[in-house]
Short mmCIF file of C-alpha atoms and ligand atoms in Angstrom, two decimals:
data_model
loop_
_atom_site.label_atom_id
_atom_site.label_comp_id
_atom_site.label_asym_id
_atom_site.label_seq_id
_atom_site.Cartn_x
_atom_site.Cartn_y
_atom_site.Cartn_z
CA MET A 1 0.06 0.17 0.00
CA LYS A 2 1.57 3.16 -0.69
CA ILE A 3 0.80 6.31 1.06
CA THR A 4 2.37 9.82 0.79
CA ALA A 5 3.36 12.58 4.16
CA ILE A 6 0.46 12.54 5.82
CA ARG A 7 -0.36 15.94 7.44
CA THR A 8 -2.03 15.15 10.65
CA PRO A 9 0.12 15.31 14.36
CA GLU A 10 -0.87 11.48 15.11
CA THR A 11 1.01 10.67 12.30
CA TYR A 12 4.23 11.80 11.94
CA THR A 13 7.75 11.34 14.33
CA ASP A 14 10.16 14.38 14.10
CA LEU A 15 10.98 16.62 11.15
CA GLN A 16 12.97 15.41 7.67
CA ARG A 17 14.69 17.15 5.39
CA CYS A 18 14.24 15.39 1.25
CA VAL A 19 16.98 14.51 0.20
CA GLU A 20 15.97 14.35 -2.84
CA CYS A 21 14.56 17.85 -3.02
CA ASP A 22 15.86 19.24 0.18
CA HIS A 23 12.25 20.61 1.44
CA VAL A 24 11.34 19.94 4.90
CA PHE A 25 8.04 17.67 6.00
CA HIS A 26 6.44 16.13 8.87
CA ARG A 27 7.85 12.05 8.28
CA PRO A 28 5.28 9.53 9.49
CA LEU A 29 4.54 6.94 10.96
CA LEU A 30 4.50 3.77 8.69
CA ARG A 31 2.98 0.35 9.58
CA PRO A 32 4.06 -2.69 7.86
CA GLY A 33 4.40 -2.55 4.54
CA GLU A 34 3.96 1.27 3.50
CA THR A 35 5.96 2.74 2.46
CA GLY A 36 5.89 6.94 2.04
CA TYR A 37 6.95 9.56 -0.17
CA CYS A 38 8.29 12.75 0.47
CA PRO A 39 5.19 15.54 -0.41
CA TYR A 40 7.18 17.99 -2.67
CA CYS A 41 8.81 14.96 -5.09
CA ARG A 42 7.67 11.98 -4.49
CA ALA A 43 11.00 10.51 -3.85
CA LYS A 44 10.88 7.90 -1.47
CA ILE A 45 12.22 8.72 2.31
CA ALA A 46 11.00 5.22 4.74
CA LYS A 47 9.79 1.95 4.46
CA GLY A 48 7.44 0.83 6.73
CA ARG A 49 8.78 -1.98 9.48
CA ASP A 50 9.42 -4.67 7.49
CA TRP A 51 12.45 -8.14 7.61
CA SER A 52 14.18 -8.51 10.89
CA PHE A 53 18.50 -8.38 10.00
CA ALA A 54 17.86 -12.23 11.62
CA LYS A 55 16.65 -12.64 8.92
CA ILE A 56 18.89 -10.82 6.05
CA CYS A 57 21.42 -12.33 7.58
CA CYS A 58 20.09 -15.64 6.61
CA LEU A 59 19.52 -14.08 2.65
CA ALA A 60 23.21 -13.01 3.18
CA CYS A 61 24.93 -16.53 3.94
CA LEU A 62 22.89 -18.10 1.90
CA MET A 63 24.32 -16.18 -1.56
CA LEU A 64 27.37 -16.32 -0.14
CA CYS A 65 26.74 -20.30 -0.62
CA LEU A 66 25.19 -19.96 -4.17
CA MET A 67 28.38 -17.73 -5.13
CA PRO A 68 30.86 -20.37 -5.62
CA LEU A 69 28.88 -22.41 -7.38
CA ALA A 70 27.10 -19.18 -10.59
CA TRP A 71 30.62 -18.44 -10.64
CA THR A 72 32.18 -21.74 -11.29
CA LEU A 73 30.10 -23.85 -12.72
CA PRO A 74 29.01 -23.76 -16.31
CA LEU A 75 25.75 -21.32 -17.40
CA ILE A 76 25.56 -22.36 -21.06
CA GLN A 77 27.31 -25.09 -23.41
CA ILE A 78 27.45 -26.02 -26.27
CA ARG A 79 28.66 -28.92 -29.32
CA LEU A 80 30.83 -26.98 -31.31
CA LEU A 81 32.58 -29.01 -33.81
CA GLY A 82 32.36 -32.64 -31.87
CA MET A 83 33.70 -30.72 -28.41
CA THR A 84 31.29 -29.38 -25.19
CA ILE A 85 32.25 -25.73 -24.54
CA SER A 86 30.84 -24.55 -21.64
CA ALA A 87 30.95 -20.30 -20.75
CA SER A 88 31.03 -19.73 -16.67
CA MET A 89 30.92 -16.45 -15.44
CA LEU A 90 34.51 -16.40 -14.19
CA ALA A 91 35.28 -18.46 -17.06
CA GLY A 92 34.79 -15.60 -19.22
CA VAL A 93 36.40 -12.26 -16.56
CA MET A 94 39.88 -15.05 -17.17
CA GLN A 95 39.56 -14.76 -20.65
CA MET A 96 39.13 -11.07 -21.04
CA VAL A 97 42.60 -11.38 -19.05
CA GLN A 98 44.32 -14.24 -21.15
CA GLN A 99 43.95 -11.67 -23.46
CA GLY A 100 45.31 -9.35 -21.95
CA ASP A 101 42.49 -6.93 -21.67
CA ILE A 102 42.41 -6.98 -17.12
CA ILE A 103 40.33 -4.05 -17.00
CA THR A 104 38.15 -4.26 -18.97
CA ALA A 105 38.00 -7.87 -16.99
CA ALA A 106 37.81 -5.69 -13.46
CA MET A 107 34.62 -3.56 -15.15
CA VAL A 108 32.64 -7.05 -15.88
CA CYS A 109 34.71 -8.97 -12.15
CA PHE A 110 33.37 -5.23 -10.19
CA CYS A 111 29.77 -5.89 -11.10
CA ILE A 112 29.05 -9.87 -10.87
CA ILE A 113 31.44 -10.73 -7.99
CA GLY A 114 33.50 -7.71 -6.35
CA THR A 115 30.22 -5.97 -5.64
CA PRO A 116 27.97 -9.17 -4.68
CA LEU A 117 30.80 -10.53 -2.88
CA ALA A 118 31.04 -6.94 -1.03
CA LEU A 119 27.55 -6.45 -0.04
CA VAL A 120 27.30 -9.53 1.42
CA ILE A 121 30.62 -9.26 3.02
CA SER A 122 29.07 -6.08 4.57
CA ILE A 123 25.61 -7.98 6.08
CA LEU A 124 27.31 -9.99 7.52
CA TYR A 125 30.13 -7.68 8.82
CA LEU A 126 27.72 -5.52 9.71
CA PHE A 127 25.88 -8.30 12.05
CA VAL A 128 29.50 -9.48 13.96
CA GLY A 129 30.42 -6.22 14.45
CA GLN A 130 27.38 -5.04 16.34
CA ARG A 131 27.73 -8.11 19.63
CA PHE A 132 31.94 -6.58 19.54
CA GLY A 133 30.95 -2.54 19.40
CA MET A 134 33.35 -2.22 16.29
CA ASN A 135 32.99 0.47 13.43
CA LEU A 136 29.45 0.48 11.21
CA ARG A 137 29.64 3.85 9.82
CA PRO A 138 31.51 2.72 6.97
CA VAL A 139 30.41 0.23 5.97
CA LEU A 140 27.19 0.61 6.47
CA LEU A 141 27.93 3.44 3.63
CA ALA A 142 29.61 2.26 1.39
CA LEU A 143 26.44 -0.33 1.80
CA ASP A 144 23.79 2.35 0.03
CA LYS A 145 25.98 2.85 -2.59
CA LEU A 146 26.86 -0.73 -3.92
CA LYS A 147 23.32 -1.43 -4.81
CA GLU A 148 23.62 0.34 -7.89
CA TRP A 149 26.80 -1.36 -8.81
CA ILE A 150 25.43 -5.18 -8.69
CA MET A 151 24.81 -6.63 -12.12
CA PHE A 152 23.09 -9.77 -12.31
CA ASP A 153 19.58 -8.66 -13.64
CA ILE A 154 21.26 -7.13 -16.31
CA TYR A 155 23.89 -11.06 -16.81
CA ILE A 156 20.53 -12.77 -17.07
CA ILE A 157 20.16 -11.17 -19.86
CA GLY A 158 23.75 -11.40 -21.26
CA VAL A 159 23.66 -15.22 -20.78
CA ILE A 160 20.28 -14.95 -22.97
CA VAL A 161 21.36 -12.73 -26.08
CA ALA A 162 24.92 -15.17 -25.94
CA ALA A 163 22.94 -18.20 -25.80
CA ILE A 164 21.29 -16.54 -29.77
CA LYS A 165 23.96 -15.53 -30.72
CA VAL A 166 25.94 -18.81 -30.69
CA LYS A 167 22.67 -20.77 -31.12
CA ASP A 168 23.89 -20.57 -34.97
CA TYR A 169 27.31 -21.54 -34.17
CA ALA A 170 26.74 -24.56 -31.90
CA ASP A 171 23.87 -26.38 -30.99
CA LEU A 172 22.69 -25.11 -26.98
CA PHE A 173 22.23 -26.54 -24.40
CA ALA A 174 21.46 -25.11 -21.02
CA GLY A 175 24.59 -25.60 -17.45
CA TYR A 176 24.20 -26.45 -14.16
CA GLY A 177 25.47 -23.38 -13.65
CA LEU A 178 22.77 -21.65 -14.09
CA VAL A 179 20.44 -22.61 -11.16
CA ALA A 180 22.77 -21.61 -9.38
CA PHE A 181 23.13 -18.13 -10.71
CA VAL A 182 18.36 -17.33 -11.60
CA SER A 183 18.17 -18.83 -7.28
CA LEU A 184 21.66 -16.20 -6.74
CA THR A 185 19.72 -13.24 -8.81
CA LEU A 186 16.71 -14.21 -7.07
CA LEU A 187 17.38 -14.26 -3.36
CA TYR A 188 19.82 -10.55 -4.04
CA ILE A 189 16.26 -9.15 -5.74
CA LEU A 190 14.69 -10.37 -2.67
CA LEU A 191 17.33 -8.70 -0.41
CA ILE A 192 17.73 -5.34 -1.67
CA ILE A 193 13.07 -5.13 -1.20
CA HIS A 194 13.78 -6.23 2.24
CA LEU A 195 17.69 -4.61 2.90
CA ASP A 196 16.38 -1.02 4.66
CA ILE A 197 19.49 1.28 4.90
CA GLU A 198 17.55 3.44 6.67
CA ARG A 199 16.38 1.09 9.27
CA LEU A 200 19.69 -0.55 10.55
CA TRP A 201 20.99 3.03 11.21
CA HIS A 202 18.48 3.14 13.77
CA LYS A 203 18.83 0.66 14.47
CA PHE A 204 23.04 0.47 15.28
CA TYR A 205 23.63 3.84 16.31
CA PRO A 206 19.61 5.57 17.37
CA GLN A 207 19.81 9.27 17.40
CA PRO A 208 17.75 11.71 19.79
CA ARG A 209 14.80 13.42 19.13
CA GLN A 210 15.47 16.86 18.77
CA ALA A 211 12.40 20.09 19.09
CA LEU A 212 13.62 21.62 15.76
CA ALA A 213 12.63 24.23 13.57
CA PRO A 214 11.70 23.43 9.69
CA GLU A 215 15.22 26.01 8.74
CA GLU A 216 16.99 24.21 11.66
CA VAL A 217 16.89 21.24 10.08
CA GLN A 218 19.93 19.80 8.12
CA CYS A 219 20.32 17.09 5.27
CA CYS A 220 23.49 15.31 5.63
CA ALA A 221 24.20 13.72 1.48
CA TYR A 222 25.88 10.81 2.79
CA CYS A 223 23.61 8.91 5.23
CA HIS A 224 20.40 10.78 4.79
CA HIS A 225 19.87 11.57 9.23
CA SER A 226 17.91 15.08 9.50
CA GLY A 227 19.02 17.41 12.36
CA LEU A 228 21.95 19.81 13.92
CA SER A 229 24.82 18.85 12.96
CA ASP A 230 27.73 18.47 16.10
CA GLN A 231 29.94 20.76 17.64
CA ARG A 232 33.15 20.11 14.50
CA GLY A 233 30.05 19.97 11.73
CA ARG A 234 29.72 17.05 11.41
CA CYS A 235 26.53 14.27 11.11
CA PRO A 236 26.59 13.49 14.36
CA ARG A 237 25.18 9.94 12.73
CA CYS A 238 28.45 9.59 10.53
CA HIS A 239 30.43 11.86 11.33
CA ILE A 240 31.18 13.22 7.54
CA LYS A 241 31.11 17.33 7.44
CA MET A 242 27.76 18.11 7.19
CA SER A 243 26.93 20.06 3.95
CA PRO A 244 23.87 21.35 2.17
CA ARG A 245 25.31 20.08 -0.93
CA ILE A 246 27.47 17.17 -1.89
CA PRO A 247 30.45 18.98 -2.41
CA HIS A 248 31.44 19.78 -5.30
CA SER A 249 29.35 17.79 -7.44
CA LEU A 250 28.61 19.91 -10.61
CA GLN A 251 32.09 20.01 -11.06
CA LYS A 252 32.77 15.96 -10.70
CA SER A 253 29.69 15.90 -11.99
CA TRP A 254 30.75 16.94 -15.52
CA ALA A 255 34.77 15.57 -15.40
CA ALA A 256 32.64 12.26 -15.28
CA LEU A 257 30.24 13.38 -18.66
CA ILE A 258 32.87 14.78 -21.01
CA SER A 259 35.14 12.02 -20.33
CA SER A 260 32.53 9.16 -21.71
CA ILE A 261 31.52 11.14 -24.29
CA ILE A 262 35.19 11.25 -25.14
CA LEU A 263 35.32 7.14 -24.91
CA LEU A 264 31.79 7.50 -26.64
CA PHE A 265 33.20 8.22 -30.25
CA PRO A 266 35.93 5.22 -30.00
CA ALA A 267 33.83 3.59 -28.57
CA ASN A 268 30.93 3.26 -31.04
CA LEU A 269 33.88 3.26 -34.27
CA LEU A 270 36.63 1.15 -33.34
CA PRO A 271 35.70 -3.20 -33.24
CA ILE A 272 34.01 -4.20 -30.59
CA SER A 273 33.79 -7.96 -31.49
CA ILE A 274 36.16 -9.99 -33.55
CA ILE A 275 35.30 -13.35 -35.25
CA TYR A 276 37.63 -15.79 -36.57
CA LEU A 277 35.65 -18.03 -39.28
CA ASN A 278 37.42 -20.47 -41.31
CA GLY A 279 41.08 -17.94 -40.71
CA ALA A 280 38.88 -15.26 -42.26
CA ARG A 281 38.47 -11.87 -39.67
CA GLN A 282 35.23 -10.92 -39.34
CA GLU A 283 35.55 -7.05 -37.48
CA ASP A 284 31.90 -6.00 -35.79
CA THR A 285 31.67 -2.03 -34.02
CA ILE A 286 29.11 -1.74 -32.07
CA PHE A 287 26.11 -1.05 -35.07
CA SER A 288 27.13 -3.67 -37.74
CA GLY A 289 27.07 -6.46 -34.35
CA ILE A 290 23.09 -5.40 -33.92
CA VAL A 291 22.74 -5.18 -37.78
CA SER A 292 24.16 -8.66 -38.50
CA LEU A 293 21.87 -9.92 -35.73
CA ALA A 294 18.72 -7.52 -36.42
CA SER A 295 19.13 -10.35 -39.74
CA GLY A 296 18.22 -13.12 -37.44
CA ASN A 297 16.21 -12.41 -34.56
CA ILE A 298 14.98 -8.65 -33.99
CA PRO A 299 13.95 -8.66 -30.53
CA ILE A 300 17.38 -9.13 -29.00
CA ALA A 301 18.88 -6.96 -32.17
CA VAL A 302 16.25 -4.62 -30.24
CA VAL A 303 17.05 -4.91 -26.48
CA VAL A 304 20.94 -4.61 -27.24
CA PHE A 305 20.39 -1.74 -29.58
CA THR A 306 18.74 -0.49 -26.57
CA ALA A 307 21.03 -1.81 -24.05
CA SER A 308 24.42 -0.18 -26.25
CA ILE A 309 23.45 2.97 -28.43
CA LEU A 310 19.81 3.84 -27.41
CA VAL A 311 20.78 4.64 -23.08
CA PRO A 312 24.36 5.88 -23.19
CA VAL A 313 23.22 8.20 -25.56
CA SER A 314 20.20 9.34 -24.44
CA LYS A 315 21.77 9.55 -21.08
CA VAL A 316 24.26 11.85 -22.04
CA ILE A 317 21.69 13.98 -23.36
CA VAL A 318 19.81 13.89 -20.35
CA LEU A 319 22.58 14.97 -18.45
CA LEU A 320 23.66 17.56 -20.30
CA ALA A 321 20.17 19.47 -20.56
CA LEU A 322 19.87 18.33 -16.99
CA LEU A 323 23.57 20.28 -15.83
CA ILE A 324 22.54 23.35 -18.38
CA SER A 325 19.17 23.70 -17.10
CA ILE A 326 21.18 24.00 -13.80
CA HIS A 327 23.85 26.67 -14.59
CA THR A 328 21.41 28.55 -17.00
CA LYS A 329 18.46 28.70 -12.46
CA CYS A 330 15.53 27.17 -15.41
CA GLU A 331 12.73 27.07 -14.11
CA GLN A 332 10.19 25.75 -16.53
CA GLY A 333 9.42 21.54 -16.79
CA LEU A 334 10.28 21.35 -12.95
CA LYS A 335 8.65 18.25 -12.59
CA THR A 336 10.04 16.70 -16.47
CA ARG A 337 13.87 17.08 -15.14
CA ILE A 338 13.46 15.22 -12.09
CA ARG A 339 11.67 12.34 -14.18
CA LEU A 340 14.28 12.38 -16.48
CA PHE A 341 17.24 12.54 -13.85
CA ARG A 342 15.13 9.38 -12.47
CA ALA A 343 15.26 7.98 -15.85
CA VAL A 344 18.68 7.97 -15.97
CA LYS A 345 19.70 6.83 -13.13
CA TRP A 346 17.97 3.71 -13.38
CA ILE A 347 18.70 2.70 -16.97
CA GLY A 348 22.26 3.23 -16.98
CA ARG A 349 23.44 -0.03 -15.77
CA TRP A 350 22.05 -1.08 -18.56
CA SER A 351 25.08 -0.64 -21.10
CA MET A 352 26.52 -3.47 -19.44
CA LEU A 353 24.99 -5.22 -20.99
CA ASP A 354 26.91 -5.70 -24.65
CA LEU A 355 30.27 -6.87 -22.48
CA PHE A 356 28.96 -9.31 -20.39
CA VAL A 357 27.78 -11.03 -23.64
CA ILE A 358 31.36 -9.90 -25.04
CA SER A 359 32.92 -12.14 -21.47
CA LEU A 360 30.41 -15.20 -22.09
CA MET A 361 30.57 -15.48 -25.75
CA MET A 362 34.90 -15.56 -25.74
CA SER A 363 34.75 -18.43 -23.42
CA LEU A 364 32.14 -20.19 -25.53
CA VAL A 365 33.73 -19.57 -29.50
CA ASP A 366 37.57 -20.28 -29.26
CA ARG A 367 38.99 -22.93 -31.19
CA ASP A 368 41.73 -21.32 -32.50
CA GLN A 369 42.33 -20.87 -36.36
CA LEU A 370 38.24 -22.43 -37.44
CA LEU A 371 36.13 -20.63 -35.47
CA ALA A 372 36.97 -18.55 -32.99
CA PHE A 373 34.88 -15.21 -30.94
CA THR A 374 38.11 -11.86 -29.41
CA MET A 375 37.72 -9.13 -28.38
CA GLY A 376 37.88 -5.70 -29.78
CA PRO A 377 39.51 -2.08 -28.57
CA ALA A 378 36.52 -0.55 -27.99
CA ALA A 379 35.84 -3.01 -25.28
CA LEU A 380 37.60 -0.96 -22.76
CA TYR A 381 36.34 2.09 -24.03
CA PHE A 382 32.97 1.45 -23.81
CA GLY A 383 32.71 0.23 -19.95
CA SER A 384 34.92 3.13 -19.02
CA ALA A 385 31.83 5.60 -21.26
CA VAL A 386 29.89 3.76 -19.38
CA PHE A 387 30.73 3.60 -16.09
CA LEU A 388 31.37 6.84 -16.17
CA THR A 389 28.20 8.91 -16.84
CA ILE A 390 26.91 6.16 -13.94
CA LEU A 391 29.23 7.95 -11.88
CA SER A 392 27.77 10.99 -13.11
CA VAL A 393 24.31 11.04 -11.94
CA GLU A 394 25.28 9.55 -8.94
CA TRP A 395 26.99 12.57 -8.60
CA LEU A 396 25.10 15.19 -10.22
CA ASP A 397 23.18 16.32 -6.34
CA SER A 398 19.19 16.95 -7.37
CA ARG A 399 19.15 18.96 -5.09
CA LEU A 400 20.96 21.27 -7.58
CA LEU A 401 17.74 21.06 -9.80
CA TRP A 402 15.56 22.81 -7.55
CA ASP A 403 17.66 25.43 -6.56
CA ALA A 404 15.93 27.68 -9.13
CA HIS A 405 12.99 26.97 -6.34
CA ALA A 406 14.24 28.70 -3.97
CA THR A 407 11.69 30.49 -2.86
CA GLY A 408 9.64 27.57 -1.80
CA ASN A 409 6.07 27.48 -3.82
CA ALA A 410 7.38 25.04 -6.28
CA GLU A 411 5.57 21.89 -5.54
CA TYR A 412 6.50 18.89 -8.18
CA THR A 413 2.67 17.73 -8.46
CA ASP A 414 1.03 15.04 -11.10
ZN1 LIG B 1 11.63 15.82 -1.77
ZN1 LIG B 2 25.35 10.60 7.42
#
């Protein structure tokens, strides 16, 4: 059930400053299963009490047990030239390393092995750390950032695309690893739905209630705590210096965006994949790869086109428009700009799809001179551009979009 912040005395607790639009409102008291939204910008501000932390830890343990299976067992198998070849997550990454492209391999590894492992270890660290009085603040701060970078859902689509691409050359079978990987992804989705980091902050570092006037309420840009800073100007909860906006937000966002625009040129002009078929070398750029895919399977070609060309290009255009609108103090279309900001935040990760497909294809199709699939130089530029656009959105403080409406009259209405 969805409810927004209701302004009647018995249904709210303390004042809270919205982390997305900077307006102050009363935080509603929520029942289990309810979600609170900011009355001004409709940002999700709180979830009602849901799963206990012990339950979350059990889920994390289960994920930790499944991880080695999902990473090492074959996801798909093919029969090619009388041989059975299998592709696993780890084999795809190792193939990239063997071909000398360690940075691209590290990027793929980061999204499908590094960050999921960090997530479950962080949760287990919190469980152990609370008993021994360890400092949990850095882990809680990191937990909030990790979610953006875990790309199991995208990797599943990658497996499907790779399977359809390979189907032309060989007979295809599902591997045992696929069962482990799909189970792992489902557990991960369950964990993300029920993991409420704000509640964990309340549990480990409860803050005293303060009677404050609305203009006195400050919001921490890192842990999202609303209240007063301590004597040293730090957030009382996460101990990072409190500032009204993310420091150097525009500069960092511009730097990442401009770098990604530069990198998108070689990413699209250079070959991203090279296929050797009976000694003949065929190079494919992102676009020509999609064109050849379209001749066999149009829906999959549309998916790859959306992830590899439409999403990165539209994301760059939207970010440019948002940044320029902040500089020109534009007051029009605030609602549209907020929606665009949330949309680019959500879709940005999907561009990694092409790199996942390449890593799977490399471990599947590697039969030396007869048939081989390798990665082209564009893969590194493309992966870097995707990472930089994700960072650009991450660093852009959405409250800057509202600052042109600082008179307080602006209201985000549906
Ligand atoms: Zn808001
Ligand atoms: Zn804080």
